[in-house]
Short mmCIF file of C-alpha atoms in Angstrom, two decimals:
data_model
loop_
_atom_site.label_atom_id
_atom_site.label_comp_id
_atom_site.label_asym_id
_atom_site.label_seq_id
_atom_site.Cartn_x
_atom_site.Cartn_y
_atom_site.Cartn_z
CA UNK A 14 140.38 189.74 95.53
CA UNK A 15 136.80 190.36 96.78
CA UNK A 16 138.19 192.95 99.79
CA UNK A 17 140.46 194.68 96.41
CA UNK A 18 136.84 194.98 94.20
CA UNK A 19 135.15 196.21 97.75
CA UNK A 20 137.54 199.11 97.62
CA UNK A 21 135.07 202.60 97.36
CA UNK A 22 136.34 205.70 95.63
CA UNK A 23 136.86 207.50 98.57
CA UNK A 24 139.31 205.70 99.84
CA UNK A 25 141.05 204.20 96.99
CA UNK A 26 143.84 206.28 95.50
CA UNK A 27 146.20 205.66 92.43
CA UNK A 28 150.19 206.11 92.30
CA UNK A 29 152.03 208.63 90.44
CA UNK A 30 154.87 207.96 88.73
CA UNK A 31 158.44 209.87 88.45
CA UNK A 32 160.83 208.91 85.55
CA UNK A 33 162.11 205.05 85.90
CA UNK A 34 165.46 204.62 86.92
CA UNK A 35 166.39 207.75 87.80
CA UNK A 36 165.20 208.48 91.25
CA UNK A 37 168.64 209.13 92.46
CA UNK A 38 168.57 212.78 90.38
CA UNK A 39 165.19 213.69 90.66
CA UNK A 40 166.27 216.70 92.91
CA UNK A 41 167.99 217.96 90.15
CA UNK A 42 165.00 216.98 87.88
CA UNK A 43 162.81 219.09 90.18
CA UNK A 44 165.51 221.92 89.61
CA UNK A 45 165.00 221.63 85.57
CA UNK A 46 161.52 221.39 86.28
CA UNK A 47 160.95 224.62 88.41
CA UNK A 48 163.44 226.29 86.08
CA UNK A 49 160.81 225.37 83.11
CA UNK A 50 157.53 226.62 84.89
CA UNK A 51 159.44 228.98 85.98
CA UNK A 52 159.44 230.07 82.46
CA UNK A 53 156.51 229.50 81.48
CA UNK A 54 154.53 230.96 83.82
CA UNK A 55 157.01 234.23 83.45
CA UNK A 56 156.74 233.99 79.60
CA UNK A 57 153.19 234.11 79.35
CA UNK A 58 152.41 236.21 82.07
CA UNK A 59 154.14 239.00 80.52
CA UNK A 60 152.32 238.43 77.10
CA UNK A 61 149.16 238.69 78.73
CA UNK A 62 150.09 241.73 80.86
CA UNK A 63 151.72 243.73 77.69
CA UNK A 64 148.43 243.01 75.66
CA UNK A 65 146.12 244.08 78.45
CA UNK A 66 147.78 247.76 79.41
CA UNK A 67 148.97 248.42 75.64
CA UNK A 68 145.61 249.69 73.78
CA UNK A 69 147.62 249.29 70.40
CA UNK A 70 147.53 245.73 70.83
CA UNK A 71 143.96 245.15 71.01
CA UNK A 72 143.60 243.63 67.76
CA UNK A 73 141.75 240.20 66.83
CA UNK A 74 145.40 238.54 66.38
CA UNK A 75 146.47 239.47 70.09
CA UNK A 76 143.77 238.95 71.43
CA UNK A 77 143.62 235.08 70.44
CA UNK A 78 147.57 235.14 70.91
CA UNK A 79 146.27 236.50 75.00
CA UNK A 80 143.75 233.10 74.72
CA UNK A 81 146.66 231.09 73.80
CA UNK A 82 148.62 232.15 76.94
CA UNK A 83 145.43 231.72 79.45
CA UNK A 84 145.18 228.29 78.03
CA UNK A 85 148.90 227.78 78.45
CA UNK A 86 148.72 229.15 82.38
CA UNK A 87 146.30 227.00 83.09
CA UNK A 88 148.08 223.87 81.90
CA UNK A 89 150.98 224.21 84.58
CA UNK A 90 148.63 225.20 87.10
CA UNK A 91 147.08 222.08 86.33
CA UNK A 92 150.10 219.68 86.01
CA UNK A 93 152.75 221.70 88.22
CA UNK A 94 151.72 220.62 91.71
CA UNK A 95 151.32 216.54 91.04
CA UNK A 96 154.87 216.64 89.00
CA UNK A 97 156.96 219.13 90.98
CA UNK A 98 155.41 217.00 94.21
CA UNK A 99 156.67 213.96 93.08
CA UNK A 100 160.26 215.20 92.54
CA UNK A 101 160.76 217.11 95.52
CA UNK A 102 158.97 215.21 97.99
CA UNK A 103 158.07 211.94 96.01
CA UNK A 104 154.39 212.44 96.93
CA UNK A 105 153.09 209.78 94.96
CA UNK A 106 149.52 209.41 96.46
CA UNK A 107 146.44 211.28 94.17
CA UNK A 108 143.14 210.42 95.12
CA UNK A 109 140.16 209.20 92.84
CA UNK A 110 138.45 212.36 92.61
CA UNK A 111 141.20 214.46 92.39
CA UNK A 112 143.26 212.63 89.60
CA UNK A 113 139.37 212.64 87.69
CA UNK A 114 139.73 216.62 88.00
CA UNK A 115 142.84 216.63 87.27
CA UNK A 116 142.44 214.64 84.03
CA UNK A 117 139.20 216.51 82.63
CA UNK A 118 141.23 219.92 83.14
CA UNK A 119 144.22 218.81 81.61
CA UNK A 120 142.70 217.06 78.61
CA UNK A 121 139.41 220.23 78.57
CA UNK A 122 142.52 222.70 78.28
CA UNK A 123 143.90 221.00 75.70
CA UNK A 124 141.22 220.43 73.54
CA UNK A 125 140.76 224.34 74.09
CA UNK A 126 144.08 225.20 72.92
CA UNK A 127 143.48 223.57 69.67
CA UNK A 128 140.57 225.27 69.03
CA UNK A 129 142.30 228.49 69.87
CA UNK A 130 144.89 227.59 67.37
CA UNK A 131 142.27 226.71 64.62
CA UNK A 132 141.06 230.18 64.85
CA UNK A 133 144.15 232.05 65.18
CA UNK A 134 144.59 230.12 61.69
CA UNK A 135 141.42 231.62 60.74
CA UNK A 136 142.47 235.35 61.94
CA UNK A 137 145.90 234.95 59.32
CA UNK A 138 143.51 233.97 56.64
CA UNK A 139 141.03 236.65 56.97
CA UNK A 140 143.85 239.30 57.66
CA UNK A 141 145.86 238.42 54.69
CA UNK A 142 142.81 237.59 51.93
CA UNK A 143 140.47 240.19 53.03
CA UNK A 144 142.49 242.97 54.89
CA UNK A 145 139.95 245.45 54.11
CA UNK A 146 137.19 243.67 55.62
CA UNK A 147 139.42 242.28 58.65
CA UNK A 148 138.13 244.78 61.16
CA UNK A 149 134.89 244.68 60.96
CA UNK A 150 134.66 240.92 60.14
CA UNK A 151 136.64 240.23 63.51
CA UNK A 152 134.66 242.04 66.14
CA UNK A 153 135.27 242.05 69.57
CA UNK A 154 132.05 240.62 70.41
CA UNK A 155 132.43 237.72 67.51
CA UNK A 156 135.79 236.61 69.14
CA UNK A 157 133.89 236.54 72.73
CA UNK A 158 131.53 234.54 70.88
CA UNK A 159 134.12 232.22 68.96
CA UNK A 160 136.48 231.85 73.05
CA UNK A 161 133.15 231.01 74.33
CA UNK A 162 132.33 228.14 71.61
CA UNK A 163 136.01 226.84 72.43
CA UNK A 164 135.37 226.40 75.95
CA UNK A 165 131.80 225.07 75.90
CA UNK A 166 133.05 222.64 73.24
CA UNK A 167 135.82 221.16 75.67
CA UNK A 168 133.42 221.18 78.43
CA UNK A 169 130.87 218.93 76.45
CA UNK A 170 133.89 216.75 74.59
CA UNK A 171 135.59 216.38 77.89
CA UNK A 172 133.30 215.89 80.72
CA UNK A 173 132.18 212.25 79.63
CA UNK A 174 136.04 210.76 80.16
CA UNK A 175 135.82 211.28 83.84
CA UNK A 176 132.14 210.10 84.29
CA UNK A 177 132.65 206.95 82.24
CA UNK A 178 135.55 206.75 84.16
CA UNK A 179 134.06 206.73 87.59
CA UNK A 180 131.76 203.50 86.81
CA UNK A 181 134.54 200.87 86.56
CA UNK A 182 136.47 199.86 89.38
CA UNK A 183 139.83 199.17 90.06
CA UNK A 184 141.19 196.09 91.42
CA UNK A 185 144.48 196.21 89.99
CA UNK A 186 147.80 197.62 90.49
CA UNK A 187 146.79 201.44 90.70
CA UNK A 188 150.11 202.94 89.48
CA UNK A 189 150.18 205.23 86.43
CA UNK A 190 152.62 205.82 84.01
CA UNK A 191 153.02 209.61 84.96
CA UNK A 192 152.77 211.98 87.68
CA UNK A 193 149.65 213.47 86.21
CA UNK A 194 146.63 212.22 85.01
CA UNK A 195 146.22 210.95 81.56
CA UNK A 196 142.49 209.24 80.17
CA UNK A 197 144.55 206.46 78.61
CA UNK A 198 146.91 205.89 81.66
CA UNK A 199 143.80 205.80 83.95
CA UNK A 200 141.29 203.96 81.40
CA UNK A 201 144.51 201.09 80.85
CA UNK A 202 144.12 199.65 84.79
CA UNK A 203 140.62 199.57 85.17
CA UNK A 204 138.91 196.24 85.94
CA UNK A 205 136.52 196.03 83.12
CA UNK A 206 135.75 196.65 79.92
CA UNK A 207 137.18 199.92 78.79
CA UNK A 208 135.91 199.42 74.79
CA UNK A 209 133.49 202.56 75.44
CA UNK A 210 136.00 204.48 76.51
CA UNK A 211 138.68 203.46 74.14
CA UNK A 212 136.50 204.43 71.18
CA UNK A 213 134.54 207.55 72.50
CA UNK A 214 138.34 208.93 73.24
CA UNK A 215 139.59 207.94 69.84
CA UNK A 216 136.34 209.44 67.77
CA UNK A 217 136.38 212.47 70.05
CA UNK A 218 139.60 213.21 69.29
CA UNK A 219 139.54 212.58 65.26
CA UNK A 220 136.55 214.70 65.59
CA UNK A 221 137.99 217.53 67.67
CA UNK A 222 141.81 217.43 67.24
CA UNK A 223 141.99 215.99 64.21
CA UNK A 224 138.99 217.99 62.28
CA UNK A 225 141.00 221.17 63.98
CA UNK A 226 144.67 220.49 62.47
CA UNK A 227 142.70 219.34 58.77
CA UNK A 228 141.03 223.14 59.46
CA UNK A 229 144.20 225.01 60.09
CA UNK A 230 146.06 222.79 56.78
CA UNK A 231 142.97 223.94 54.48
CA UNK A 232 143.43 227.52 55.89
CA UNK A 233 147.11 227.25 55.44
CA UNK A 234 146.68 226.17 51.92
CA UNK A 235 144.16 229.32 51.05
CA UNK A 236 146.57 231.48 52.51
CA UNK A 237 149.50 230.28 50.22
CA UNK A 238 146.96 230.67 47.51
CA UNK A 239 146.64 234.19 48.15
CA UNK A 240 150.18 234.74 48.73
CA UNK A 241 151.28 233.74 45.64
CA UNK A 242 149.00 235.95 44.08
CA UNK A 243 151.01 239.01 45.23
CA UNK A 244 152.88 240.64 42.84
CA UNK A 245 155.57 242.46 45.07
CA UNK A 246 158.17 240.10 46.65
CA UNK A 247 158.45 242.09 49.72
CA UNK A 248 155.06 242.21 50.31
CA UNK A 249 154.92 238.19 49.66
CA UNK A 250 157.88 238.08 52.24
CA UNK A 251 155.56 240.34 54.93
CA UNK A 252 152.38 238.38 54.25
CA UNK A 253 154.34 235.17 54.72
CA UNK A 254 156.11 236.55 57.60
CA UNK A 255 152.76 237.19 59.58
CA UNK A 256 152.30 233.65 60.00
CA UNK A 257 155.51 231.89 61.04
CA UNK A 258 155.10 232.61 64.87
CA UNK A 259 151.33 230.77 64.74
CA UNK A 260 153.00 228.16 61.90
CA UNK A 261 155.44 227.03 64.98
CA UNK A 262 152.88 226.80 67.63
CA UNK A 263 150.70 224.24 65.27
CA UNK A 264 153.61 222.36 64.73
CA UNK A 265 154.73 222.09 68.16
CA UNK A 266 151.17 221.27 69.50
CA UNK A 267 150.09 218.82 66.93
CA UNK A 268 152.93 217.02 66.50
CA UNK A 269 153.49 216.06 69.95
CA UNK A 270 149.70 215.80 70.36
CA UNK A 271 149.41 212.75 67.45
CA UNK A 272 152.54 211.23 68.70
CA UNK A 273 151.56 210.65 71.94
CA UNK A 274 148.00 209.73 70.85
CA UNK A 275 149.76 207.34 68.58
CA UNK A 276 152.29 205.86 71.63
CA UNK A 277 149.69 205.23 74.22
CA UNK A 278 147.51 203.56 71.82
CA UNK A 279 149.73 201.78 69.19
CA UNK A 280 152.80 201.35 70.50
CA UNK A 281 152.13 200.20 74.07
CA UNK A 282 155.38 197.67 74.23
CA UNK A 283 157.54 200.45 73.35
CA UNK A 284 160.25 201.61 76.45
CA UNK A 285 158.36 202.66 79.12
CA UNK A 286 161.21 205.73 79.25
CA UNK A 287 160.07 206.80 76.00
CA UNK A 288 156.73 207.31 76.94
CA UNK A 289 157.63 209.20 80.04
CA UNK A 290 159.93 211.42 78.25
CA UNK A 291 157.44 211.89 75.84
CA UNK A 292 154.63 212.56 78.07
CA UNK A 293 156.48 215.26 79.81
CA UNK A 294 157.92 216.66 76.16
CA UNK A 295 154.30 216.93 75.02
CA UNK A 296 153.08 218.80 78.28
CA UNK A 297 155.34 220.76 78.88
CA UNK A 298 157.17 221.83 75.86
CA UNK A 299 154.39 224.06 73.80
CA UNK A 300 153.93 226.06 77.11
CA UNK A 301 157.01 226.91 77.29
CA UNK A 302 158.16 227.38 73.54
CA UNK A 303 154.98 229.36 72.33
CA UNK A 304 155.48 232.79 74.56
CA UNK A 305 159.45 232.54 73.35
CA UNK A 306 158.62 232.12 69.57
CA UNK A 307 155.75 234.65 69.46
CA UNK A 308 157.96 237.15 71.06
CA UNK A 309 160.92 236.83 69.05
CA UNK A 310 159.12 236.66 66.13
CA UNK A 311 156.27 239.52 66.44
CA UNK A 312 158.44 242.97 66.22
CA UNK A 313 155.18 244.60 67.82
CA UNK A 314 155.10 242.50 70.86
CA UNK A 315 158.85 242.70 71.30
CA UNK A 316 159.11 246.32 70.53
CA UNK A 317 156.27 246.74 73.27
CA UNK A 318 157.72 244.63 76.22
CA UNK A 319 160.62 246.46 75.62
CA UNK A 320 159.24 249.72 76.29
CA UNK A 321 157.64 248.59 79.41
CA UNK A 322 160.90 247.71 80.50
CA UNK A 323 162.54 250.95 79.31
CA UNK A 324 159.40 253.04 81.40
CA UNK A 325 160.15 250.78 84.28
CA UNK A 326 163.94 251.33 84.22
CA UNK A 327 163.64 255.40 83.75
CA UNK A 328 160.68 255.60 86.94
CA UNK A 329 163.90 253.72 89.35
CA UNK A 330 166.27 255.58 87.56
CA UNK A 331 165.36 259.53 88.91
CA UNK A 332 164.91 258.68 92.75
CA UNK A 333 167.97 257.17 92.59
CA UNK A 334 169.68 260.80 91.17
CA UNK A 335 167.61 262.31 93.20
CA UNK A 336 168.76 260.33 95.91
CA UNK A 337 172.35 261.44 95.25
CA UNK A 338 171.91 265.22 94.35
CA UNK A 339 170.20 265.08 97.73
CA UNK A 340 173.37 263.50 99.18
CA UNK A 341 175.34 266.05 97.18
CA UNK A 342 173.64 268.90 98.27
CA UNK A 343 173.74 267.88 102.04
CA UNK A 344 177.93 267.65 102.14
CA UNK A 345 178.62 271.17 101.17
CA UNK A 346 175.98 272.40 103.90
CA UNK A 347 177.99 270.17 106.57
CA UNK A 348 181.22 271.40 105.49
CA UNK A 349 180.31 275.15 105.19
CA UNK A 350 182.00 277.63 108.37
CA UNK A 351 179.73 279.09 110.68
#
């Protein structure tokens, strides 16, 4: 035991974990994985590419919807090599330092994204109580102001998990529950006591996730207020309309977000499945869902990515006549007497 609490960060490393009991399919688990980052990463790519060369759709609600999807990107960047690694080439092995990056990114994005989604909340509510003022109350430089608040908050939030972290050693097991790197998975096998860490994590997030989604239910609750204040049924319906897409991304995010706060924490005998499953559902899933529901839903956004796709299609669509009127005009010539 004393040559196990000897062990230095540099060369100790912990063990990912795949999905239990089903190693003998994880090739076709790495399939279903690609296939989903695959989609992701196409998904919000083109969201962020469509608001950046389309000038109409440099308005505040875009513009935190193009937040949303750098937030999103940066998740499977994140997570994406340790999980698709440990399907394809069961690469188990993540060093100290690197799972502790790993971990601050992961849970700093996340804490971003809510904050993001707090204050798309706040662009419906401004846009549908005071349309008037909406303009000039969401500036360009006030939203640089509010993305940079988001970011500096998960920095300061954040950055103490790994450094508390990094004190304790560990002189047990050193397999995790995933194949990423998750603050309770990593706190749950260290040699000492973690109470610090349990409860800084637990305020933090009441105080950060938890203040956020009571934010967005207060805004929420304004904005039906208003609503129902219209007179005209179809402008009700539009109003109302306006905030489905960002309505599904809350529930998505928080819903997976509390349950598997509530699983690591609360239910630790349950399956140890289940909270695989889970932990992938809840990574993976709002990624991948909240590109696909804004675009279906926002006639703007869809309207515009399919005139890119039109422009594309016409610019192939001449050199390839032009190709054959060329081909056309060279038979006659060949076939014409001397």
């Amino acid at each position: 035991m004393a040559a196990v609490n000897d062990t230095t960060f540099t060369h100790a490393v912990f063990l990912l974990t795949g999905i239990p009991g089903q190693e003998d399919v994880y090739l076709w688990i790495a399939v279903l994985f690609c296939t989903l980052y695959v989609i992701l990463i196409v998904g919000n790519s083109v969201i962020l590419f469509i608001i950046k060369t389309d000038s109409v759709l440099h308005e505040p609600m875009y513009i935190f919807l193009s937040m949303l999807a750098v937030t999103d990107l940066g998740l499977s960047i994140v997570t994406g090599p340790t999980i698709l690694g440990m399907f394809l080439f069961n690469a188990r092995e993540i060093g100290f330092h690197s799972c502790f990056a790993q971990m601050f990114f992961l849970h700093f994005l996340q804490n971003v994204e809510s904050s993001v989604l707090l204050l798309m909340a706040f662009d419906r509510f401004v846009a549908i109580s005071n349309p008037l003022r909406y303009a000039s109350i969401l500036t360009l430089p006030r939203i640089a102001n509010m993305g940079l608040v988001c970011v500096l908050r998960g920095v300061t939030v954040k950055l103490p998990l790994p450094l508390l972290l990094q004190r304790y050693r560990y002189c047990r097991a050193n397999v995790l529950s995933h194949s990423y790197c998750l603050h309770q998975d990593v706190m749950n096998i260290a040699c000492a006591d973690i109470t610090i860490n349990s409860l800084y994590g637990l305020v933090m997030t009441v105080l950060t996730v938890g203040l956020d989604s009571l934010l967005i239910f207060i805004s929420y609750l304004l904005i039906l207020k208003t609503v129902l204040s219209i007179a005209s049924r179809t402008e009700f319906l539009v109003a109302l309309n306006t905030c489905v897409s960002h309505l599904c991304a809350v529930l998505l995010f928080y819903t997976l977000e509390f349950s598997q706060t509530f699983v690591h924490r609360f239910a630790k005998s349950s399956s140890p499945l289940s909270h695989v499953v889970l932990g992938y559902i809840y990574l993976l899933v709002p990624p991948l869902m909240n590109p696909i529901v804004y675009i279906v839903k926002s006639k703007h956004l869809r309207a515009r990515i399919v005139k890119v796709f039109v422009k594309l299609r016409g610019s192939l669509s001449p050199r390839c006549g032009a190709g054959q009127m060329r081909d056309k005009n060279l038979r006659p010539q060949q076939v014409m007497p001397s």
